[in-house]
mmCIF file of C-alpha atoms and ligand atoms in Angstrom:
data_model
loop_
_atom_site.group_PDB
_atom_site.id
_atom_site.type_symbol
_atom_site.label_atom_id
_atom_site.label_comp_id
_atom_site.label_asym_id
_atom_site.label_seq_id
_atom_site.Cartn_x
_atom_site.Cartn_y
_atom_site.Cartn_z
ATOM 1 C CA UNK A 1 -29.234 -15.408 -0.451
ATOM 2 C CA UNK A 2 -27.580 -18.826 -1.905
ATOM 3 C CA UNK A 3 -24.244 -18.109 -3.538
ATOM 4 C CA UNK A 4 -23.712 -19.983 -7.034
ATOM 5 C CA UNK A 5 -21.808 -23.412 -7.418
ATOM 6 C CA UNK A 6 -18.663 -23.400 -8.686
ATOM 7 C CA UNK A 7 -18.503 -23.957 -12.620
ATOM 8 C CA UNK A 8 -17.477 -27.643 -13.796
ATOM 9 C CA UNK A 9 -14.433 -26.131 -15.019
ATOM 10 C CA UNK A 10 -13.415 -24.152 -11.175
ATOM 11 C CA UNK A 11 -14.314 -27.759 -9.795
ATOM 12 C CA UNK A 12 -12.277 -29.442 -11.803
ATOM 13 C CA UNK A 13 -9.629 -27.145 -11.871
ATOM 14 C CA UNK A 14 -9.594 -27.267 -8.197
ATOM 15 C CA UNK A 15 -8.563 -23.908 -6.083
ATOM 16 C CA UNK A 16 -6.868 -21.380 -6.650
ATOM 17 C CA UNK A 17 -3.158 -21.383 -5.411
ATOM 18 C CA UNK A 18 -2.235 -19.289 -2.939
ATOM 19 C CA UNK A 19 -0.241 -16.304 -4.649
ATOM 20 C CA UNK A 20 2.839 -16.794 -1.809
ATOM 21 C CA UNK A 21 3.410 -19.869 -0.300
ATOM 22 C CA UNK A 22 6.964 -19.948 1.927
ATOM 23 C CA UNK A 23 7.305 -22.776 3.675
ATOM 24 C CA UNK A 24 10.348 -23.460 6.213
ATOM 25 C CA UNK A 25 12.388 -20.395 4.473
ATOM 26 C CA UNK A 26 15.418 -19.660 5.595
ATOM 27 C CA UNK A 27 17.981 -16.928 4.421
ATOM 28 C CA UNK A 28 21.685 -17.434 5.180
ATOM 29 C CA UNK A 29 24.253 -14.803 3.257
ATOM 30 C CA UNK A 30 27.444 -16.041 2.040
ATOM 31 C CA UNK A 31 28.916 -13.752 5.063
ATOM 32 C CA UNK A 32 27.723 -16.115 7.568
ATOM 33 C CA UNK A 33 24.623 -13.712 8.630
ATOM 34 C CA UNK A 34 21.409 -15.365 8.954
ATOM 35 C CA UNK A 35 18.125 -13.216 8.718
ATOM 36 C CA UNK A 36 15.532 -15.502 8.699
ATOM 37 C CA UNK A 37 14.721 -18.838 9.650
ATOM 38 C CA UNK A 38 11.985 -21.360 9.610
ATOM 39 C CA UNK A 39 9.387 -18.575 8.015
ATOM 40 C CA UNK A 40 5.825 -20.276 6.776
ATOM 41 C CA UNK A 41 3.868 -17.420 5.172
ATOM 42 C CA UNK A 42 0.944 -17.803 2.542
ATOM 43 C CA UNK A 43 -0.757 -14.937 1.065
ATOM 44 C CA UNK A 44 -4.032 -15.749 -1.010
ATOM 45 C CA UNK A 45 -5.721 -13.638 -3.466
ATOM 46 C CA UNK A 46 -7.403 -10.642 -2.184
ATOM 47 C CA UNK A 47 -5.901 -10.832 1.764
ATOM 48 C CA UNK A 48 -3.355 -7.779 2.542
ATOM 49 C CA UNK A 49 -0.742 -9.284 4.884
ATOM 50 C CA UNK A 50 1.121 -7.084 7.042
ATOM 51 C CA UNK A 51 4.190 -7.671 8.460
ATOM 52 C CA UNK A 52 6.053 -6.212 11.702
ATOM 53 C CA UNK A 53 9.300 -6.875 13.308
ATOM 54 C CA UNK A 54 11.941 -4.949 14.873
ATOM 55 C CA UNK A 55 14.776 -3.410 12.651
ATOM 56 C CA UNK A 56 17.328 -6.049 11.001
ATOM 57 C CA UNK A 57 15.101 -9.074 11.472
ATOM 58 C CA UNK A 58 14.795 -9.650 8.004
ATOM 59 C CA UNK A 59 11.862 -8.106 6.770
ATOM 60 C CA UNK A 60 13.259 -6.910 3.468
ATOM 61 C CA UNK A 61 14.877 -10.125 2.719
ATOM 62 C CA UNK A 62 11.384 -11.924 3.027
ATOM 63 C CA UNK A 63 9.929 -9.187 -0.008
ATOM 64 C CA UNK A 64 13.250 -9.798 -2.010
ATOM 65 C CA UNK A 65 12.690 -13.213 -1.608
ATOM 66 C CA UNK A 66 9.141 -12.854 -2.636
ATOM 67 C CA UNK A 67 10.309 -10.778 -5.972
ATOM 68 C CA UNK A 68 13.053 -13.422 -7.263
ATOM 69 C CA UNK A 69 15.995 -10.560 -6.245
ATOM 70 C CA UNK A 70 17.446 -13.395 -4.066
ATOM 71 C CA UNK A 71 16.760 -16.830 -3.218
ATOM 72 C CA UNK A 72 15.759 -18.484 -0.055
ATOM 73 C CA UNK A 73 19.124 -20.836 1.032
ATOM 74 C CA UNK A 74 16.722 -23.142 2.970
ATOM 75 C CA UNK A 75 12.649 -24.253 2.117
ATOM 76 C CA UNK A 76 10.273 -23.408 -0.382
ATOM 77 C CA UNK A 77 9.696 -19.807 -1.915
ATOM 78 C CA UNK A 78 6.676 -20.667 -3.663
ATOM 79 C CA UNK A 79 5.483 -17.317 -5.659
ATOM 80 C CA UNK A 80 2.369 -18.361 -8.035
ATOM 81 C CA UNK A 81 2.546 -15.589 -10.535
ATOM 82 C CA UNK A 82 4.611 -13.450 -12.348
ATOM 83 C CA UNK A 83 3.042 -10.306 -12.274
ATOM 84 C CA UNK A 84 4.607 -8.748 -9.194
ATOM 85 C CA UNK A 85 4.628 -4.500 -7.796
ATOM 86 C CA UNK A 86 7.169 -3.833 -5.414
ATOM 87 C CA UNK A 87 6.999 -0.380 -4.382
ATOM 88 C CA UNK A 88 10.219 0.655 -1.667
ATOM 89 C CA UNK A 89 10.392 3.328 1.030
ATOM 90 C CA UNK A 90 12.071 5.494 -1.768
ATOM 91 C CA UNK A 91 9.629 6.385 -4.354
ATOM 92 C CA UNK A 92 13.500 6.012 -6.758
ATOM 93 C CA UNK A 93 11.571 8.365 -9.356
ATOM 94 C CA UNK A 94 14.373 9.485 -12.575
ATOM 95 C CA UNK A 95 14.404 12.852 -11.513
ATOM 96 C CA UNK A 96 14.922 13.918 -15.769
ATOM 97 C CA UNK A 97 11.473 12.261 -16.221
ATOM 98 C CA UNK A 98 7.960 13.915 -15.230
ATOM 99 C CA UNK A 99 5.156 12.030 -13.531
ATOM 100 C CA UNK A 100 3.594 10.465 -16.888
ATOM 101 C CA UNK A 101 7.348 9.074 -18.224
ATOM 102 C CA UNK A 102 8.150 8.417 -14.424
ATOM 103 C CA UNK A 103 4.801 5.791 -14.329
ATOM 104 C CA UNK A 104 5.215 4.766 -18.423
ATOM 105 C CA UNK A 105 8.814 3.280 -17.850
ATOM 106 C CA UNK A 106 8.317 -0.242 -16.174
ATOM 107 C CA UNK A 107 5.986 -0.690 -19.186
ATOM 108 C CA UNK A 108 8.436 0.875 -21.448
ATOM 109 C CA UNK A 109 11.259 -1.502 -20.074
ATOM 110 C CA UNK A 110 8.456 -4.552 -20.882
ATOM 111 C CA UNK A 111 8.522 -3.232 -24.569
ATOM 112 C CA UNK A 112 4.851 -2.625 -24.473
ATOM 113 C CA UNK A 113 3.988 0.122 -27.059
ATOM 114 C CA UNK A 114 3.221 3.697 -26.504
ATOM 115 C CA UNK A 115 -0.513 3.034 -28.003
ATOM 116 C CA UNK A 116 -1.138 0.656 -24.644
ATOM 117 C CA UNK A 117 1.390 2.083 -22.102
ATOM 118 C CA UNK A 118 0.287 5.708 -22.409
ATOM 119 C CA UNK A 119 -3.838 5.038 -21.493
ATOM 120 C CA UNK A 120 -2.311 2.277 -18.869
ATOM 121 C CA UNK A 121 -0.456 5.052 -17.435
ATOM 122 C CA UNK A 122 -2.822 7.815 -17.120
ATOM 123 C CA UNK A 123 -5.381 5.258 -15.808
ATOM 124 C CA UNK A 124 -2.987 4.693 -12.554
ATOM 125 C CA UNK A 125 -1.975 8.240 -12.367
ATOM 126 C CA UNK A 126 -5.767 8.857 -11.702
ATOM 127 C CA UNK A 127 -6.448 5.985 -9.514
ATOM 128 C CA UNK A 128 -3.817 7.629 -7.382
ATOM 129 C CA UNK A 129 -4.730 10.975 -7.668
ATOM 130 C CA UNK A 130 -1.985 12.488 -9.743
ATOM 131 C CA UNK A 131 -4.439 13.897 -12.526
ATOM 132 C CA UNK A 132 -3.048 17.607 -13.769
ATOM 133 C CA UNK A 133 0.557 16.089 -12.518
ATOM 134 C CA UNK A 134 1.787 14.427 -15.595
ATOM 135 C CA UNK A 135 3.828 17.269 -16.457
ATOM 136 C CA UNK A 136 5.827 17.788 -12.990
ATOM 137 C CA UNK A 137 9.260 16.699 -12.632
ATOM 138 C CA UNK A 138 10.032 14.636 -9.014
ATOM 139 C CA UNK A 139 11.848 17.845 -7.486
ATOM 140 C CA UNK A 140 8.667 19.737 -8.065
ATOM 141 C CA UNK A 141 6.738 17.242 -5.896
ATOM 142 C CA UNK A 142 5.989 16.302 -2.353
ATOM 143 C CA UNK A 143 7.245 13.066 -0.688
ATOM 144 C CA UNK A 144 3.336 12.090 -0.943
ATOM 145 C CA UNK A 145 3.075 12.724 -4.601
ATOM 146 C CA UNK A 146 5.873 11.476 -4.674
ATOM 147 C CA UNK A 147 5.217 8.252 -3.472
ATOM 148 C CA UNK A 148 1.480 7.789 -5.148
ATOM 149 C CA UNK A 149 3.737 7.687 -8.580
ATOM 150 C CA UNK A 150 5.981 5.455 -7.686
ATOM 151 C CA UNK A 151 2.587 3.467 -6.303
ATOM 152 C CA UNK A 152 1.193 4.258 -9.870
ATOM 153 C CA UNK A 153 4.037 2.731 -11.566
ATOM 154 C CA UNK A 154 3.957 -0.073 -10.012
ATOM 155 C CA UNK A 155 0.375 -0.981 -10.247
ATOM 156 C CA UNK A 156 1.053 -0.200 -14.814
ATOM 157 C CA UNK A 157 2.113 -3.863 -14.402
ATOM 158 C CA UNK A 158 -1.507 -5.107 -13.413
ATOM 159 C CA UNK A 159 0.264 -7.031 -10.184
ATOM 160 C CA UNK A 160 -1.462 -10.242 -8.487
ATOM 161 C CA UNK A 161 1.355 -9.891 -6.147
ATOM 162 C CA UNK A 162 2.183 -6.286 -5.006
ATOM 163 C CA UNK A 163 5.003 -5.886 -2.066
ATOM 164 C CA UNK A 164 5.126 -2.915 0.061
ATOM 165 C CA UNK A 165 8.511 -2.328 1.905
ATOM 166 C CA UNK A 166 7.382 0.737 4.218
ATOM 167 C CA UNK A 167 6.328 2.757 1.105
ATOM 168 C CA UNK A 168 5.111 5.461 3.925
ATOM 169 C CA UNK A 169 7.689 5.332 6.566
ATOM 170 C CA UNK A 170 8.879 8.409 5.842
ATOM 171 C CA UNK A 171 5.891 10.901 5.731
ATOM 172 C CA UNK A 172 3.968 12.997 8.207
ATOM 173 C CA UNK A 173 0.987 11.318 9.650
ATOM 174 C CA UNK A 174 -1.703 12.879 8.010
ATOM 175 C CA UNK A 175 -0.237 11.974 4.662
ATOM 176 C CA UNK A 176 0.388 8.335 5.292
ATOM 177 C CA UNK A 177 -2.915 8.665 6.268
ATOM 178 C CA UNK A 178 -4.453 9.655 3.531
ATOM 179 C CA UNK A 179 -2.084 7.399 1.889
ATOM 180 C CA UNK A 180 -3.025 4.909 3.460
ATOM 181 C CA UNK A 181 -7.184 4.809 2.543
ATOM 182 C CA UNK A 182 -5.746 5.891 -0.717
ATOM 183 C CA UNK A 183 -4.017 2.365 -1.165
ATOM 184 C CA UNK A 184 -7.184 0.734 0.610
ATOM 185 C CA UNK A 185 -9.269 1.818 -2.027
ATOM 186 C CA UNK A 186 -7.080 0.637 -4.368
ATOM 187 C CA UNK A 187 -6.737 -2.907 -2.889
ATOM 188 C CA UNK A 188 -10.564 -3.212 -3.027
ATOM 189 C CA UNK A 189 -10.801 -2.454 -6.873
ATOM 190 C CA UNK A 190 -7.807 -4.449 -7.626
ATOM 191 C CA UNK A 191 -7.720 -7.137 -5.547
ATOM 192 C CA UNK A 192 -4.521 -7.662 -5.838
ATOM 193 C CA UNK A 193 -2.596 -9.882 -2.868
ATOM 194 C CA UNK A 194 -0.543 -8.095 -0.725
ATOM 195 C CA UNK A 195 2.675 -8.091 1.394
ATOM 196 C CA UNK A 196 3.371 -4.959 3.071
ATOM 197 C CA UNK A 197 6.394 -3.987 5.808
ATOM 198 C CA UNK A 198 5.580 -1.571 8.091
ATOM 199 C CA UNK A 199 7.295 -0.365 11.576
ATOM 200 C CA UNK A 200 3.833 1.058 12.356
ATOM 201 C CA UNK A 201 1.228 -1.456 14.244
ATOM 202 C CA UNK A 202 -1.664 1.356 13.453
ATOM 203 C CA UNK A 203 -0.876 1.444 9.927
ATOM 204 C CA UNK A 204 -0.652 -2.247 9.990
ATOM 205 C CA UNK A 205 -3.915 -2.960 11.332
ATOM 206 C CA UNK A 206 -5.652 -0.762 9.427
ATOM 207 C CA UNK A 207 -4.430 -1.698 6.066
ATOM 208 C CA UNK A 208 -4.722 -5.247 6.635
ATOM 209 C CA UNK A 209 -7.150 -8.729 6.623
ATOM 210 C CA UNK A 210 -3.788 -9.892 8.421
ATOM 211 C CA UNK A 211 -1.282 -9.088 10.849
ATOM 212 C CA UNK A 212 2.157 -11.102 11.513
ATOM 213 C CA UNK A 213 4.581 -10.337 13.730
ATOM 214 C CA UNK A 214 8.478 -11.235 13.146
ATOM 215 C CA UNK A 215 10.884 -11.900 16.233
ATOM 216 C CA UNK A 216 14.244 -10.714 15.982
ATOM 217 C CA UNK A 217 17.140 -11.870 13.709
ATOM 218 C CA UNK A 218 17.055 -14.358 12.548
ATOM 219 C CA UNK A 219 13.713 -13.304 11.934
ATOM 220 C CA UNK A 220 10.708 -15.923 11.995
ATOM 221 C CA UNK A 221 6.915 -15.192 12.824
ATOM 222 C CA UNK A 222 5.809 -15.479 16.377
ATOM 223 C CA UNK A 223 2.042 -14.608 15.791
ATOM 224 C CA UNK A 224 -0.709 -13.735 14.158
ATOM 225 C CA UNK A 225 -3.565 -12.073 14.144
ATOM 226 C CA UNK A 226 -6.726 -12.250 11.793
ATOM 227 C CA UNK A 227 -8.362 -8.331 11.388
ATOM 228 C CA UNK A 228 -12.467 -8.635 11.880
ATOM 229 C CA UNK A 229 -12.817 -5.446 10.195
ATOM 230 C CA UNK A 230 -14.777 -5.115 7.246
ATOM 231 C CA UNK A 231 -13.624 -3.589 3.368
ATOM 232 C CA UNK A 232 -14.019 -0.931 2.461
ATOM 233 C CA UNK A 233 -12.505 0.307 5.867
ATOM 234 C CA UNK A 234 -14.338 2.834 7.977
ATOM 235 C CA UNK A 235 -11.511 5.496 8.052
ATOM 236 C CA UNK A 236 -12.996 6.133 11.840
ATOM 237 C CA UNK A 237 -12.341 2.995 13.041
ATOM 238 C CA UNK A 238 -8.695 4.327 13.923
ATOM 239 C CA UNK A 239 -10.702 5.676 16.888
ATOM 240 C CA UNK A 240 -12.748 2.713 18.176
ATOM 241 C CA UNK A 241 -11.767 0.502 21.293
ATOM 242 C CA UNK A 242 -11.834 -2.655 19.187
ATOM 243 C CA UNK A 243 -9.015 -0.874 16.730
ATOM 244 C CA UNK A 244 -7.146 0.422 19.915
ATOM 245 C CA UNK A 245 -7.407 -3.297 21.220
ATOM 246 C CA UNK A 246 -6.022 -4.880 18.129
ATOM 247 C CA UNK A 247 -3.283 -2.670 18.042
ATOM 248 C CA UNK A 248 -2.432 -3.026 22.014
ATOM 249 C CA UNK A 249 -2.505 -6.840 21.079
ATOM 250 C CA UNK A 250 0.267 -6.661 18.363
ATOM 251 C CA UNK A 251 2.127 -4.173 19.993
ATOM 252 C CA UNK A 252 2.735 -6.620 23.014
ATOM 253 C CA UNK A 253 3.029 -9.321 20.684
ATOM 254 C CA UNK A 254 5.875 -7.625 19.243
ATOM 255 C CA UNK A 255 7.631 -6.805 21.945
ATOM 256 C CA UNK A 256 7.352 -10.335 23.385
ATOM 257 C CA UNK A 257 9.348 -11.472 19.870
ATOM 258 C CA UNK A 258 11.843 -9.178 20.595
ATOM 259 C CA UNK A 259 13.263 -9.804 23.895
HETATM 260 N N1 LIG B 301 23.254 -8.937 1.136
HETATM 261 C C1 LIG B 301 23.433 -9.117 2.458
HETATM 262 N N2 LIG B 301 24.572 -9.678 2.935
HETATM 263 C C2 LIG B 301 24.770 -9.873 4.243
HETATM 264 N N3 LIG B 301 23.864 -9.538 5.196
HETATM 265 C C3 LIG B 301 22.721 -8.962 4.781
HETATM 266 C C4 LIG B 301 22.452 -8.711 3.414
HETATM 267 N N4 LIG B 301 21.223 -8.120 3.301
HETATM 268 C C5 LIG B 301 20.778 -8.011 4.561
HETATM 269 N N5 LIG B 301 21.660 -8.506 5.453
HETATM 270 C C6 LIG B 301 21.500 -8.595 6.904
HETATM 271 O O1 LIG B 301 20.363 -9.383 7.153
HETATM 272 C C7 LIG B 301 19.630 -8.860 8.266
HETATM 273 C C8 LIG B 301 18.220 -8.548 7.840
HETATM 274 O O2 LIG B 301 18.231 -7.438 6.935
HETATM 275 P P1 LIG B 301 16.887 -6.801 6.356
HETATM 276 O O3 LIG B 301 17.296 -5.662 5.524
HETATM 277 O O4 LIG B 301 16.085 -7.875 5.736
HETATM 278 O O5 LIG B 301 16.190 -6.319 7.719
HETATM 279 P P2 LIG B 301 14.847 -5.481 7.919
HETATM 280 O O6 LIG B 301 13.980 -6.264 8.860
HETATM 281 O O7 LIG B 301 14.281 -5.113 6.608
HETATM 282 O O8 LIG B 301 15.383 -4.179 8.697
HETATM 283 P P3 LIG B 301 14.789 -2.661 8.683
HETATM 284 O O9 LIG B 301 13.539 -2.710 9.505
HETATM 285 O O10 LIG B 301 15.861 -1.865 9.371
HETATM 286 O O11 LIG B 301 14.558 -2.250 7.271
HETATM 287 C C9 LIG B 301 20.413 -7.644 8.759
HETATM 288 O O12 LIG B 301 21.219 -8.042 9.824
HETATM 289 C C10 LIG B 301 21.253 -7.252 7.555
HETATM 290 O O13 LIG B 301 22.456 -6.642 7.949
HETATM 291 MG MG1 LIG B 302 13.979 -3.268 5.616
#
């Protein structure tokens, strides 16, 4: 098979931009603290970037860098669009408003009409499995449920960009499991580009195309590591050497960066 040649106007457009393109970033507060420094990081269009690092070394910062909530004091934060998710440990749900309201209101805060916001939202509610849930208030859900609407909310917005800051950190396994080929399967219908924190190396592997590893504060990357596995991901290749391998790898990796 011979793929097709670009059109005239993809040639002379030339490529793509990457959507994130951080070169040299550095992050000093006005207290003196510095959490990251020297931090070159490009995500392109349909790669899922993971990122691990010990706690403090500035792994937040890079994603609120990312969003436009703060700017780099050193380098260039280079974001190419402005359709960014960010989705945050908390699933911060208004617990007065049930699941279809909860997932409606970053499109009701863009002023988009009910007429396009309400078939928007019940189209992410049931890419994340939430269908017969519109009607339940937050307190009436599980952290899992909870967390697929705050994923659904997010993805209302159509992102290009969409930044994960350990959306899953605080579930039991088997639901950040499922979880996690939930958001899998979403990131191969979307292909959206994505940034996504984790403190687990498992998790990170097996969501990714692409593994980096942060040293400790002031936090820069001190590898990397490309993931051969193919998309849509084999839920049973948790269990395989080469998985086990990859995730021995990082782990050393990242304990390497920390000492
Ligand atoms: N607004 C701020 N002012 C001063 N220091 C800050 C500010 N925000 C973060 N820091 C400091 O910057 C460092 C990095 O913080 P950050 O939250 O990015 O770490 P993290 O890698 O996300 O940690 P964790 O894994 O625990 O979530 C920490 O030492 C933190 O105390
Ligand atoms: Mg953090």
């Amino acid at each position: 098979m011979t793929l097709a040649s670009p059109s005239p106007a993809a040639t002379l457009a030339g490529p793509t931009p990457p959507l994130l393109d951080f070169r040299n970033v550095a992050m000093t507060f006005p207290n003196g603290t510095t959490a990251l420094s020297g931090v070159d990081l490009v995500v392109e269009r349909g790669e899922f970037v993971s990122v691990v690092g010990p706690s403090g070394c500035g792994k937040s910062t890079l994603l609120r860098i990312a969003s436009g909530l703060e700017s780099a004091s050193e380098g260039t934060a280079t974001v190419n669009t402005d359709r960014i998710g960010y989705v945050f440990q908390d699933a911060t749900l208004l617990p007065w408003r049930d699941v279809q309201s909860n997932v409606e209101l970053l499109a009701e805060l863009n002023w988009q009409p009910k007429r396009v916001r309400t078939p928007k939202a019940q189209w992410a509610i049931d890419l994340v499995g939430l269908n017969g849930f519109e009607k339940h208030l937050p307190k009436q859900m599980s952290g899992g449920m909870k967390m697929r609407a705050s994923l659904a909310r997010s993805l209302t917005l159509d992102p290009e960009l969409f930044l994960f800051d350990e959306p899953f950190g605080a579930l039991d396994e088997i639901t950040r499991e499922r979880l996690n080929d939930e958001l899998l399967k979403i990131f191969v219908e979307q292909k959206f580009g994505g940034l996504f924190i984790t403190h687990s190396v498992s998790e990170a592997v097996y969501l990714s195309t692409k593994v980096v590893v942060m040293s400790g504060r002031p936090g820069h990357l001190v590898d990397t590591f490309e993931v051969p596995f193919d998309m849509p991901r084999d839920p049973e290749i948790r269990y395989t050497g080469e998985f086990a391998k990859l995730v021995g790898e990082v782990s050393h990796a990242l304990r390497e960066g920390h000492s």
